[in-house]
C-alpha cells in the first residue's frame, strides 16, 4: 500500500533512524476509486473505444505575461497540489531509514519548493516478516516484491517453497515470486488464512496502528492499495529480471499454476459444456520477447479471434478483475469512516496496441482490448 502524506506530517523522532516501512510505488496510471466506488467496489472492464463524459468546473481565465508565455489562472487562484514519490529503497531490508540526514535535507528542500507532500510505501515483507499476524507497523503498503528486492514475508516464502504453485507460473513452468497467484485468493494456503484474509489483516493492523493520522488534513490523505506486481492490478507478464523479458516483447500468460488451471477447467465446464477448453489453454501464444505475428495465438488471424480464444481471454481478464474487486472491497471495509481516499493502479502497456490482438495487453490483463 502506498500513502500520500502532507509535507508537514511527522511520524519520526529526529533522533531515531529506525522508522516506518515504505511500500513500493510503481509506474502506471493511478486510479482514484473513491469517487467511482459507491455502494459497491465492483470493477468493470471498459472497451477502449468507449468515451467517458467529464464535467469541468467553469473557470474565469485572465492572461498574464511571464517570460513570453500566456498562463491561464483560475479566478480563485487555486493551485494543483504536487506530491513527490520517495525512493523505493528509502527503507532497507532491516527496516532502517537509509541516510536519515540526507532524507531530512531533501524533505526540507521539497517543502520550501512548495511541494504539498510525499508518497511512501508500506512493505508487507517488512511489516509482517516475523511471522503470521505479527506486525511491526512503522509507515506505507504493498503486498508485492519490488524491483529493488524487498521480498515477500519469510513465512510466506516458506509456504511457497513447500507449495510452488502459490505463485504465478508461465507455460514453461517458470515461477514468479513477485506476488501470490490470484488463483488461490479464496483458499486457506497461508497458515490457515486465504491470501485475501492475509492482506486484509495487514491493512487492519496498519489502520489500528495509525488510526489517529488517517484522513486528517495534514497527514494521510490517500492509501493506494497494491493489487499485483509493482502494486499494479495486472499479471507479471513481462518480468525484466535476468533479461527474461525486454521491450517490446509480447510477454507470456501467467496462468499455469494448479489453482489457475483448476479455475480454467471449472469455467470451461460452465461454458455450455466445453470441458475440452479447460485443457486447451493458450497453445502457441509465444514467448516473452516475441512479436504477435510470430505466434499462432496472436497473429492477425490467430486463435485469439476464435470462440475459444475469446472465452480464454475473458476468463483471464475476469479473474484479475475479481481479484481487484475483492481487495478494494476489503480495503473499503477496513478504512471506512477514516476519511482516507482509496486508489489503485493499472499498468499502461501499449506497445502492440495497434495490432488486432493487442498481445502485450492481453498477457498483462486484457483491460484495454
Coordinates of C-alpha atoms in Angstrom, one line a residue, residues 56-259:
X56 CA -15.3 20.6 -15.8
X57 CA -15.8 23.4 -13.4
X58 CA -16.3 26.7 -15.1
X59 CA -13.3 28.9 -14.6
X60 CA -12.6 32.5 -15.4
X61 CA -9.3 33.0 -17.2
X62 CA -7.2 36.1 -17.3
X63 CA -4.0 36.4 -19.3
X64 CA -0.7 37.2 -17.7
X65 CA 2.6 37.5 -19.5
X66 CA 5.5 35.6 -17.9
X67 CA 8.7 35.3 -20.0
X68 CA 6.7 35.5 -23.1
X69 CA 4.2 32.7 -22.1
X70 CA 0.5 33.1 -21.7
X71 CA -0.6 31.5 -18.4
X72 CA -4.2 30.8 -17.5
X73 CA -5.3 31.3 -13.9
X74 CA -8.4 30.2 -12.1
X75 CA -10.3 33.1 -10.6
X76 CA -9.9 31.7 -7.1
X77 CA -6.1 31.4 -7.6
X78 CA -6.3 27.7 -6.8
X79 CA -3.2 25.5 -7.3
X80 CA -2.6 21.9 -8.2
X81 CA -1.0 20.1 -5.3
X82 CA 2.2 18.2 -6.1
X83 CA 3.3 15.1 -4.3
X84 CA 6.7 13.5 -4.8
X85 CA 7.4 9.8 -4.6
X86 CA 10.2 8.8 -2.2
X87 CA 12.8 6.3 -3.5
X88 CA 11.8 2.7 -3.2
X89 CA 14.9 1.9 -1.2
X90 CA 14.2 4.7 1.4
X91 CA 13.9 1.9 4.0
X92 CA 16.4 -1.1 3.8
X93 CA 15.8 -4.8 4.4
X94 CA 16.4 -4.3 8.1
X95 CA 13.6 -1.7 8.3
X96 CA 16.1 1.1 8.9
X97 CA 15.8 4.5 7.3
X98 CA 18.7 4.9 4.9
X99 CA 20.7 8.2 5.0
X100 CA 18.3 10.0 7.5
X101 CA 20.2 13.3 7.4
X102 CA 20.1 13.4 3.6
X103 CA 16.4 12.5 3.7
X104 CA 15.7 15.3 6.2
X105 CA 17.5 17.8 4.0
X106 CA 15.6 16.6 0.9
X107 CA 12.3 16.9 2.6
X108 CA 13.1 20.4 3.8
X109 CA 14.0 21.3 0.2
X110 CA 10.8 19.8 -1.2
X111 CA 8.8 21.8 1.4
X112 CA 10.5 25.0 0.6
X113 CA 9.8 24.4 -3.1
X114 CA 6.1 24.3 -2.4
X115 CA 5.6 20.5 -2.7
X116 CA 2.4 19.5 -0.9
X117 CA 3.6 16.2 0.4
X118 CA 5.2 12.8 -0.4
X119 CA 4.2 9.3 -1.2
X120 CA 5.7 6.5 0.8
X121 CA 5.3 2.7 0.8
X122 CA 4.5 0.0 3.4
X123 CA 6.1 -3.3 2.6
X124 CA 4.3 -6.4 3.6
X125 CA 7.6 -8.2 3.6
X126 CA 8.9 -5.9 6.3
X127 CA 5.8 -5.3 8.4
X128 CA 4.9 -8.9 8.8
X129 CA 8.3 -10.5 8.4
X130 CA 8.4 -12.0 12.0
X131 CA 5.5 -14.4 11.4
X132 CA 1.8 -14.5 10.5
X133 CA -0.2 -11.9 12.4
X134 CA 3.0 -10.5 13.9
X135 CA 3.0 -6.9 12.7
X136 CA 5.7 -4.2 13.1
X137 CA 4.0 -1.2 11.6
X138 CA 6.1 1.8 11.3
X139 CA 4.5 3.5 7.6
X140 CA 3.4 2.6 3.9
X141 CA 1.7 -0.7 1.8
X142 CA 2.4 -3.2 -0.9
X143 CA 1.8 -7.0 -1.0
X144 CA 4.5 -7.4 -3.6
X145 CA 8.2 -7.9 -4.3
X146 CA 9.6 -4.7 -5.5
X147 CA 12.2 -4.0 -8.2
X148 CA 15.0 -3.4 -5.6
X149 CA 14.1 -6.7 -3.9
X150 CA 12.2 -6.4 -0.7
X151 CA 10.9 -10.0 -0.7
X152 CA 7.5 -11.3 0.5
X153 CA 7.4 -12.1 4.2
X154 CA 9.8 -15.0 5.1
X155 CA 6.9 -17.1 6.4
X156 CA 5.1 -16.7 3.1
X157 CA 8.3 -17.6 1.2
X158 CA 8.5 -20.7 3.3
X159 CA 5.0 -21.7 2.3
X160 CA 5.9 -21.0 -1.3
X161 CA 8.9 -23.3 -1.0
X162 CA 6.6 -26.1 0.1
X163 CA 4.0 -25.3 -2.5
X164 CA 5.5 -23.6 -5.6
X165 CA 2.0 -23.3 -7.1
X166 CA 1.3 -20.4 -4.8
X167 CA 3.0 -18.1 -7.2
X168 CA 2.3 -17.2 -10.9
X169 CA 3.7 -19.6 -13.4
X170 CA 4.1 -19.4 -17.2
X171 CA 3.6 -22.2 -19.7
X172 CA 7.2 -23.5 -19.4
X173 CA 7.0 -23.7 -15.6
X174 CA 8.9 -20.5 -14.7
X175 CA 7.7 -19.4 -11.3
X176 CA 7.4 -15.7 -10.5
X177 CA 7.7 -14.8 -6.8
X178 CA 6.6 -11.2 -7.1
X179 CA 3.1 -11.8 -5.9
X180 CA 0.9 -14.7 -4.8
X181 CA -1.2 -16.2 -7.6
X182 CA -4.8 -14.9 -7.5
X183 CA -5.8 -18.5 -8.3
X184 CA -5.7 -19.2 -4.5
X185 CA -7.3 -15.9 -3.4
X186 CA -10.1 -17.8 -1.5
X187 CA -8.1 -20.9 -0.4
X188 CA -6.5 -21.0 3.1
X189 CA -3.0 -21.6 2.0
X190 CA -1.2 -19.2 4.3
X191 CA -1.2 -20.7 7.8
X192 CA -5.0 -21.1 7.7
X193 CA -5.6 -17.8 6.0
X194 CA -6.6 -17.1 2.5
X195 CA -4.3 -14.5 0.7
X196 CA -7.2 -12.0 0.8
X197 CA -7.6 -12.5 4.5
X198 CA -3.8 -12.0 5.0
X199 CA -3.9 -8.8 3.0
X200 CA -7.0 -7.6 5.0
X201 CA -5.4 -8.4 8.3
X202 CA -2.3 -6.5 7.2
X203 CA -4.4 -3.4 6.3
X204 CA -6.3 -3.7 9.6
X205 CA -3.0 -3.7 11.6
X206 CA -2.0 -0.6 9.8
X207 CA -5.3 1.1 10.4
X208 CA -5.2 0.2 14.1
X209 CA -1.6 1.5 14.5
X210 CA -2.1 4.8 12.6
X211 CA -5.8 5.4 13.0
X212 CA -5.2 8.8 14.6
X213 CA -3.5 10.0 11.5
X214 CA -5.8 8.7 8.8
X215 CA -7.9 11.2 6.8
X216 CA -6.6 14.2 8.7
X217 CA -5.9 17.2 6.5
X218 CA -2.2 17.4 7.4
X219 CA -1.4 13.7 7.5
X220 CA -2.5 10.6 5.5
X221 CA -4.8 11.7 2.6
X222 CA -4.8 8.7 0.4
X223 CA -4.0 5.0 0.6
X224 CA -3.1 3.3 -2.7
X225 CA -3.8 -0.4 -2.4
X226 CA -1.3 -2.8 -4.0
X227 CA -3.2 -5.3 -6.1
X228 CA -0.4 -7.1 -8.1
X229 CA 3.2 -6.9 -9.2
X230 CA 4.7 -3.5 -8.5
X231 CA 1.4 -2.7 -6.9
X232 CA -0.5 -2.7 -10.2
X233 CA -3.6 -4.7 -11.0
X234 CA -2.0 -7.0 -13.6
X235 CA -0.3 -10.3 -14.2
X236 CA 3.6 -10.4 -14.1
X237 CA 3.7 -11.0 -17.8
X238 CA 6.9 -9.1 -18.6
X239 CA 9.5 -9.8 -15.8
X240 CA 12.7 -7.9 -16.5
X241 CA 14.9 -9.8 -14.1
X242 CA 17.8 -11.7 -15.6
X243 CA 16.8 -10.5 -19.1
X244 CA 13.7 -12.7 -19.2
X245 CA 11.7 -10.0 -21.0
X246 CA 12.8 -7.0 -23.0
X247 CA 10.8 -4.3 -24.7
X248 CA 8.8 -4.7 -27.0
X249 CA 8.1 -8.4 -26.4
X250 CA 4.6 -9.6 -26.0
X251 CA 5.1 -11.3 -22.7
X252 CA 3.5 -14.5 -21.6
X253 CA 0.3 -15.7 -19.9
X254 CA 0.7 -16.4 -16.2
X255 CA -2.0 -19.0 -15.5
X256 CA -0.3 -22.3 -15.3
X257 CA -0.1 -22.9 -11.5
X258 CA -2.5 -25.6 -10.4
X259 CA -5.0 -23.1 -8.9

